[in-house]
Amino acid sequence: VYKRQIIEFVCPILILIGLKVRASSAIVATMLALSSFAKAFPWLMERVIVDGNRIPLAVIMSKEIIFAVAMGYFALMLFGRDEKFWSRSK
């Protein structure tokens, strides 16, 4: 559990700074993509018990946001480049 939190904290900071952009985004994208497939199929829906309403169960779309963010990191891995923000000359 702590490894995931460290990855989610350190890698975006490295991306913002411009150090190891492709490697950091590949790590985060892989972690997010694999975690989105961790539950049994259908992985887009979760059934949640609703108290106090007429419906017994609610279906919540749970993994598509994580998968969309993973696709953003995959795009950054493909098209990003390592450029430190302090080395840019104006």
mmCIF file of N, CA and C in Angstrom:
data_model
loop_
_atom_site.group_PDB
_atom_site.id
_atom_site.type_symbol
_atom_site.label_atom_id
_atom_site.label_comp_id
_atom_site.label_asym_id
_atom_site.label_seq_id
_atom_site.Cartn_x
_atom_site.Cartn_y
_atom_site.Cartn_z
ATOM 1 N N VAL A 1 0.827 -1.192 0.000
ATOM 2 C CA VAL A 1 0.000 0.000 0.000
ATOM 3 C C VAL A 1 0.867 1.249 0.000
ATOM 4 N N TYR A 2 1.936 1.232 0.763
ATOM 5 C CA TYR A 2 2.783 2.419 0.845
ATOM 6 C C TYR A 2 3.556 2.659 -0.443
ATOM 7 N N LYS A 3 3.879 1.601 -1.182
ATOM 8 C CA LYS A 3 4.588 1.777 -2.453
ATOM 9 C C LYS A 3 3.736 2.555 -3.436
ATOM 10 N N ARG A 4 2.439 2.257 -3.472
ATOM 11 C CA ARG A 4 1.548 2.971 -4.385
ATOM 12 C C ARG A 4 1.460 4.447 -4.016
ATOM 13 N N GLN A 5 1.376 4.735 -2.732
ATOM 14 C CA GLN A 5 1.304 6.130 -2.305
ATOM 15 C C GLN A 5 2.594 6.872 -2.617
ATOM 16 N N ILE A 6 3.721 6.207 -2.469
ATOM 17 C CA ILE A 6 4.999 6.840 -2.798
ATOM 18 C C ILE A 6 5.076 7.108 -4.291
ATOM 19 N N ILE A 7 4.645 6.131 -5.104
ATOM 20 C CA ILE A 7 4.649 6.321 -6.556
ATOM 21 C C ILE A 7 3.728 7.468 -6.945
ATOM 22 N N GLU A 8 2.528 7.526 -6.356
ATOM 23 C CA GLU A 8 1.580 8.586 -6.696
ATOM 24 C C GLU A 8 2.047 9.957 -6.230
ATOM 25 N N PHE A 9 2.953 10.024 -5.291
ATOM 26 C CA PHE A 9 3.446 11.306 -4.800
ATOM 27 C C PHE A 9 4.736 11.731 -5.508
ATOM 28 N N VAL A 10 5.680 10.823 -5.640
ATOM 29 C CA VAL A 10 7.012 11.182 -6.145
ATOM 30 C C VAL A 10 7.020 11.350 -7.661
ATOM 31 N N CYS A 11 6.402 10.434 -8.389
ATOM 32 C CA CYS A 11 6.475 10.491 -9.854
ATOM 33 C C CYS A 11 5.848 11.752 -10.451
ATOM 34 N N PRO A 12 4.651 12.206 -10.026
ATOM 35 C CA PRO A 12 4.157 13.474 -10.567
ATOM 36 C C PRO A 12 5.048 14.672 -10.225
ATOM 37 N N ILE A 13 5.697 14.650 -9.078
ATOM 38 C CA ILE A 13 6.631 15.731 -8.760
ATOM 39 C C ILE A 13 7.815 15.707 -9.723
ATOM 40 N N LEU A 14 8.331 14.514 -10.011
ATOM 41 C CA LEU A 14 9.415 14.403 -10.987
ATOM 42 C C LEU A 14 8.969 14.879 -12.362
ATOM 43 N N ILE A 15 7.725 14.588 -12.731
ATOM 44 C CA ILE A 15 7.205 15.041 -14.020
ATOM 45 C C ILE A 15 7.102 16.563 -14.046
ATOM 46 N N LEU A 16 6.615 17.164 -12.962
ATOM 47 C CA LEU A 16 6.511 18.625 -12.914
ATOM 48 C C LEU A 16 7.877 19.300 -12.978
ATOM 49 N N ILE A 17 8.854 18.708 -12.316
ATOM 50 C CA ILE A 17 10.205 19.274 -12.340
ATOM 51 C C ILE A 17 10.845 19.074 -13.701
ATOM 52 N N GLY A 18 10.540 17.973 -14.361
ATOM 53 C CA GLY A 18 11.112 17.683 -15.670
ATOM 54 C C GLY A 18 12.188 16.629 -15.634
ATOM 55 N N LEU A 19 12.324 15.928 -14.535
ATOM 56 C CA LEU A 19 13.321 14.879 -14.413
ATOM 57 C C LEU A 19 12.681 13.527 -14.701
ATOM 58 N N LYS A 20 13.270 12.765 -15.601
ATOM 59 C CA LYS A 20 12.798 11.408 -15.918
ATOM 60 C C LYS A 20 11.296 11.377 -16.195
ATOM 61 N N VAL A 21 10.854 12.239 -17.103
ATOM 62 C CA VAL A 21 9.425 12.387 -17.390
ATOM 63 C C VAL A 21 8.850 11.095 -17.955
ATOM 64 N N ARG A 22 9.521 10.523 -18.950
ATOM 65 C CA ARG A 22 8.988 9.318 -19.588
ATOM 66 C C ARG A 22 8.981 8.130 -18.635
ATOM 67 N N ALA A 23 10.036 7.954 -17.880
ATOM 68 C CA ALA A 23 10.099 6.825 -16.952
ATOM 69 C C ALA A 23 9.067 6.979 -15.835
ATOM 70 N N SER A 24 8.936 8.190 -15.291
ATOM 71 C CA SER A 24 7.966 8.422 -14.212
ATOM 72 C C SER A 24 6.543 8.241 -14.696
ATOM 73 N N SER A 25 6.233 8.766 -15.880
ATOM 74 C CA SER A 25 4.875 8.614 -16.393
ATOM 75 C C SER A 25 4.578 7.164 -16.764
ATOM 76 N N ALA A 26 5.588 6.419 -17.208
ATOM 77 C CA ALA A 26 5.372 5.001 -17.502
ATOM 78 C C ALA A 26 5.054 4.227 -16.227
ATOM 79 N N ILE A 27 5.733 4.548 -15.146
ATOM 80 C CA ILE A 27 5.483 3.872 -13.873
ATOM 81 C C ILE A 27 4.075 4.157 -13.375
ATOM 82 N N VAL A 28 3.681 5.429 -13.389
ATOM 83 C CA VAL A 28 2.351 5.795 -12.891
ATOM 84 C C VAL A 28 1.256 5.219 -13.798
ATOM 85 N N ALA A 29 1.445 5.296 -15.112
ATOM 86 C CA ALA A 29 0.437 4.775 -16.040
ATOM 87 C C ALA A 29 0.267 3.276 -15.886
ATOM 88 N N THR A 30 1.360 2.568 -15.746
ATOM 89 C CA THR A 30 1.268 1.117 -15.568
ATOM 90 C C THR A 30 0.575 0.771 -14.261
ATOM 91 N N MET A 31 0.918 1.468 -13.201
ATOM 92 C CA MET A 31 0.292 1.213 -11.905
ATOM 93 C C MET A 31 -1.211 1.477 -11.964
ATOM 94 N N LEU A 32 -1.616 2.585 -12.578
ATOM 95 C CA LEU A 32 -3.036 2.909 -12.662
ATOM 96 C C LEU A 32 -3.790 1.938 -13.564
ATOM 97 N N ALA A 33 -3.188 1.570 -14.686
ATOM 98 C CA ALA A 33 -3.861 0.652 -15.604
ATOM 99 C C ALA A 33 -4.035 -0.722 -14.966
ATOM 100 N N LEU A 34 -3.011 -1.199 -14.287
ATOM 101 C CA LEU A 34 -3.127 -2.507 -13.633
ATOM 102 C C LEU A 34 -4.094 -2.473 -12.460
ATOM 103 N N SER A 35 -4.139 -1.365 -11.735
ATOM 104 C CA SER A 35 -5.068 -1.286 -10.610
ATOM 105 C C SER A 35 -6.513 -1.166 -11.085
ATOM 106 N N SER A 36 -6.732 -0.657 -12.294
ATOM 107 C CA SER A 36 -8.098 -0.581 -12.793
ATOM 108 C C SER A 36 -8.638 -1.949 -13.184
ATOM 109 N N PHE A 37 -7.750 -2.903 -13.463
ATOM 110 C CA PHE A 37 -8.178 -4.261 -13.792
ATOM 111 C C PHE A 37 -8.107 -5.194 -12.588
ATOM 112 N N ALA A 38 -7.920 -4.670 -11.394
ATOM 113 C CA ALA A 38 -7.727 -5.515 -10.217
ATOM 114 C C ALA A 38 -9.003 -6.230 -9.786
ATOM 115 N N LYS A 39 -10.141 -5.627 -10.009
ATOM 116 C CA LYS A 39 -11.395 -6.245 -9.596
ATOM 117 C C LYS A 39 -11.937 -7.147 -10.701
ATOM 118 N N ALA A 40 -12.879 -7.972 -10.340
ATOM 119 C CA ALA A 40 -13.491 -8.881 -11.305
ATOM 120 C C ALA A 40 -14.333 -8.095 -12.307
ATOM 121 N N PHE A 41 -14.497 -8.661 -13.500
ATOM 122 C CA PHE A 41 -15.306 -8.020 -14.524
ATOM 123 C C PHE A 41 -16.771 -8.130 -14.160
ATOM 124 N N PRO A 42 -17.664 -7.240 -14.517
ATOM 125 C CA PRO A 42 -17.399 -6.018 -15.258
ATOM 126 C C PRO A 42 -16.751 -4.968 -14.366
ATOM 127 N N TRP A 43 -15.602 -4.505 -14.779
ATOM 128 C CA TRP A 43 -14.800 -3.642 -13.925
ATOM 129 C C TRP A 43 -15.255 -2.190 -13.957
ATOM 130 N N LEU A 44 -16.204 -1.850 -14.802
ATOM 131 C CA LEU A 44 -16.698 -0.477 -14.829
ATOM 132 C C LEU A 44 -17.795 -0.221 -13.798
ATOM 133 N N MET A 45 -18.342 -1.287 -13.195
ATOM 134 C CA MET A 45 -19.483 -1.093 -12.311
ATOM 135 C C MET A 45 -19.239 -1.702 -10.942
ATOM 136 N N GLU A 46 -19.715 -1.026 -9.922
ATOM 137 C CA GLU A 46 -19.700 -1.517 -8.549
ATOM 138 C C GLU A 46 -21.098 -1.411 -7.991
ATOM 139 N N ARG A 47 -21.526 -2.442 -7.302
ATOM 140 C CA ARG A 47 -22.854 -2.404 -6.670
ATOM 141 C C ARG A 47 -22.683 -1.980 -5.219
ATOM 142 N N VAL A 48 -23.421 -0.955 -4.840
ATOM 143 C CA VAL A 48 -23.339 -0.393 -3.499
ATOM 144 C C VAL A 48 -24.726 -0.415 -2.883
ATOM 145 N N ILE A 49 -24.809 -0.872 -1.655
ATOM 146 C CA ILE A 49 -26.094 -0.901 -0.940
ATOM 147 C C ILE A 49 -26.458 0.524 -0.534
ATOM 148 N N VAL A 50 -27.682 0.909 -0.839
ATOM 149 C CA VAL A 50 -28.164 2.252 -0.541
ATOM 150 C C VAL A 50 -29.165 2.154 0.603
ATOM 151 N N ASP A 51 -28.894 2.833 1.698
ATOM 152 C CA ASP A 51 -29.802 2.832 2.851
ATOM 153 C C ASP A 51 -30.762 4.009 2.768
ATOM 154 N N GLY A 52 -32.009 3.750 3.074
ATOM 155 C CA GLY A 52 -32.994 4.824 3.157
ATOM 156 C C GLY A 52 -33.630 5.207 1.848
ATOM 157 N N ASN A 53 -33.370 4.504 0.776
ATOM 158 C CA ASN A 53 -33.984 4.809 -0.509
ATOM 159 C C ASN A 53 -34.833 3.628 -0.974
ATOM 160 N N ARG A 54 -35.583 3.844 -2.033
ATOM 161 C CA ARG A 54 -36.437 2.785 -2.551
ATOM 162 C C ARG A 54 -35.654 1.724 -3.316
ATOM 163 N N ILE A 55 -34.470 2.073 -3.800
ATOM 164 C CA ILE A 55 -33.698 1.100 -4.565
ATOM 165 C C ILE A 55 -32.728 0.375 -3.623
ATOM 166 N N PRO A 56 -32.604 -0.943 -3.748
ATOM 167 C CA PRO A 56 -31.718 -1.673 -2.824
ATOM 168 C C PRO A 56 -30.238 -1.530 -3.175
ATOM 169 N N LEU A 57 -29.934 -1.406 -4.462
ATOM 170 C CA LEU A 57 -28.537 -1.318 -4.889
ATOM 171 C C LEU A 57 -28.376 -0.177 -5.878
ATOM 172 N N ALA A 58 -27.241 0.463 -5.843
ATOM 173 C CA ALA A 58 -26.902 1.483 -6.824
ATOM 174 C C ALA A 58 -25.665 1.010 -7.583
ATOM 175 N N VAL A 59 -25.619 1.302 -8.854
ATOM 176 C CA VAL A 59 -24.466 0.944 -9.673
ATOM 177 C C VAL A 59 -23.630 2.201 -9.860
ATOM 178 N N ILE A 60 -22.369 2.120 -9.458
ATOM 179 C CA ILE A 60 -21.466 3.264 -9.535
ATOM 180 C C ILE A 60 -20.366 2.959 -10.537
ATOM 181 N N MET A 61 -20.179 3.851 -11.478
ATOM 182 C CA MET A 61 -19.058 3.710 -12.408
ATOM 183 C C MET A 61 -17.793 4.045 -11.635
ATOM 184 N N SER A 62 -16.890 3.090 -11.526
ATOM 185 C CA SER A 62 -15.801 3.284 -10.586
ATOM 186 C C SER A 62 -14.421 3.351 -11.212
ATOM 187 N N LYS A 63 -14.190 2.695 -12.320
ATOM 188 C CA LYS A 63 -12.823 2.570 -12.810
ATOM 189 C C LYS A 63 -12.523 3.370 -14.073
ATOM 190 N N GLU A 64 -13.515 3.941 -14.713
ATOM 191 C CA GLU A 64 -13.213 4.619 -15.968
ATOM 192 C C GLU A 64 -12.407 5.891 -15.749
ATOM 193 N N ILE A 65 -12.560 6.548 -14.620
ATOM 194 C CA ILE A 65 -11.765 7.745 -14.343
ATOM 195 C C ILE A 65 -10.299 7.366 -14.166
ATOM 196 N N ILE A 66 -10.048 6.302 -13.427
ATOM 197 C CA ILE A 66 -8.672 5.849 -13.226
ATOM 198 C C ILE A 66 -8.050 5.457 -14.559
ATOM 199 N N PHE A 67 -8.819 4.783 -15.401
ATOM 200 C CA PHE A 67 -8.298 4.366 -16.701
ATOM 201 C C PHE A 67 -8.046 5.570 -17.603
ATOM 202 N N ALA A 68 -8.886 6.597 -17.540
ATOM 203 C CA ALA A 68 -8.673 7.808 -18.343
ATOM 204 C C ALA A 68 -7.413 8.545 -17.893
ATOM 205 N N VAL A 69 -7.187 8.624 -16.602
ATOM 206 C CA VAL A 69 -5.954 9.255 -16.098
ATOM 207 C C VAL A 69 -4.737 8.440 -16.519
ATOM 208 N N ALA A 70 -4.856 7.115 -16.503
ATOM 209 C CA ALA A 70 -3.757 6.265 -16.959
ATOM 210 C C ALA A 70 -3.447 6.524 -18.427
ATOM 211 N N MET A 71 -4.464 6.736 -19.253
ATOM 212 C CA MET A 71 -4.233 7.040 -20.666
ATOM 213 C C MET A 71 -3.519 8.382 -20.833
ATOM 214 N N GLY A 72 -3.822 9.338 -19.954
ATOM 215 C CA GLY A 72 -3.100 10.611 -19.988
ATOM 216 C C GLY A 72 -1.626 10.436 -19.670
ATOM 217 N N TYR A 73 -1.327 9.603 -18.697
ATOM 218 C CA TYR A 73 0.070 9.327 -18.372
ATOM 219 C C TYR A 73 0.755 8.535 -19.483
ATOM 220 N N PHE A 74 0.027 7.624 -20.151
ATOM 221 C CA PHE A 74 0.603 6.915 -21.289
ATOM 222 C C PHE A 74 0.945 7.886 -22.418
ATOM 223 N N ALA A 75 0.066 8.870 -22.664
ATOM 224 C CA ALA A 75 0.350 9.882 -23.689
ATOM 225 C C ALA A 75 1.560 10.716 -23.308
ATOM 226 N N LEU A 76 1.670 11.048 -22.033
ATOM 227 C CA LEU A 76 2.845 11.787 -21.574
ATOM 228 C C LEU A 76 4.111 10.955 -21.729
ATOM 229 N N MET A 77 3.989 9.650 -21.524
ATOM 230 C CA MET A 77 5.135 8.765 -21.704
ATOM 231 C C MET A 77 5.563 8.742 -23.172
ATOM 232 N N LEU A 78 4.605 8.761 -24.086
ATOM 233 C CA LEU A 78 4.941 8.695 -25.504
ATOM 234 C C LEU A 78 5.460 10.013 -26.059
ATOM 235 N N PHE A 79 4.872 11.129 -25.633
ATOM 236 C CA PHE A 79 5.173 12.407 -26.265
ATOM 237 C C PHE A 79 5.920 13.395 -25.374
ATOM 238 N N GLY A 80 6.129 13.063 -24.100
ATOM 239 C CA GLY A 80 6.844 13.962 -23.206
ATOM 240 C C GLY A 80 8.351 13.873 -23.414
ATOM 241 N N ARG A 81 9.039 14.865 -22.909
ATOM 242 C CA ARG A 81 10.498 14.811 -22.986
ATOM 243 C C ARG A 81 11.079 15.372 -21.697
ATOM 244 N N ASP A 82 12.278 14.940 -21.400
ATOM 245 C CA ASP A 82 12.953 15.388 -20.189
ATOM 246 C C ASP A 82 13.519 16.783 -20.416
ATOM 247 N N GLU A 83 12.940 17.749 -19.743
ATOM 248 C CA GLU A 83 13.420 19.126 -19.838
ATOM 249 C C GLU A 83 13.223 19.792 -18.484
ATOM 250 N N LYS A 84 14.306 20.053 -17.816
ATOM 251 C CA LYS A 84 14.225 20.666 -16.498
ATOM 252 C C LYS A 84 13.722 22.101 -16.640
ATOM 253 N N PHE A 85 12.823 22.503 -15.755
ATOM 254 C CA PHE A 85 12.226 23.832 -15.908
ATOM 255 C C PHE A 85 13.219 24.944 -15.635
ATOM 256 N N TRP A 86 14.272 24.678 -14.869
ATOM 257 C CA TRP A 86 15.237 25.720 -14.582
ATOM 258 C C TRP A 86 16.302 25.839 -15.671
ATOM 259 N N SER A 87 16.346 24.925 -16.621
ATOM 260 C CA SER A 87 17.361 25.004 -17.672
ATOM 261 C C SER A 87 16.825 25.670 -18.931
ATOM 262 N N ARG A 88 15.583 26.068 -18.955
ATOM 263 C CA ARG A 88 15.025 26.743 -20.128
ATOM 264 C C ARG A 88 15.569 28.169 -20.183
ATOM 265 N N SER A 89 15.998 28.570 -21.366
ATOM 266 C CA SER A 89 16.470 29.954 -21.537
ATOM 267 C C SER A 89 15.416 30.737 -22.306
ATOM 268 N N LYS A 90 15.213 31.963 -21.878
ATOM 269 C CA LYS A 90 14.195 32.801 -22.519
ATOM 270 C C LYS A 90 14.838 33.761 -23.478
#
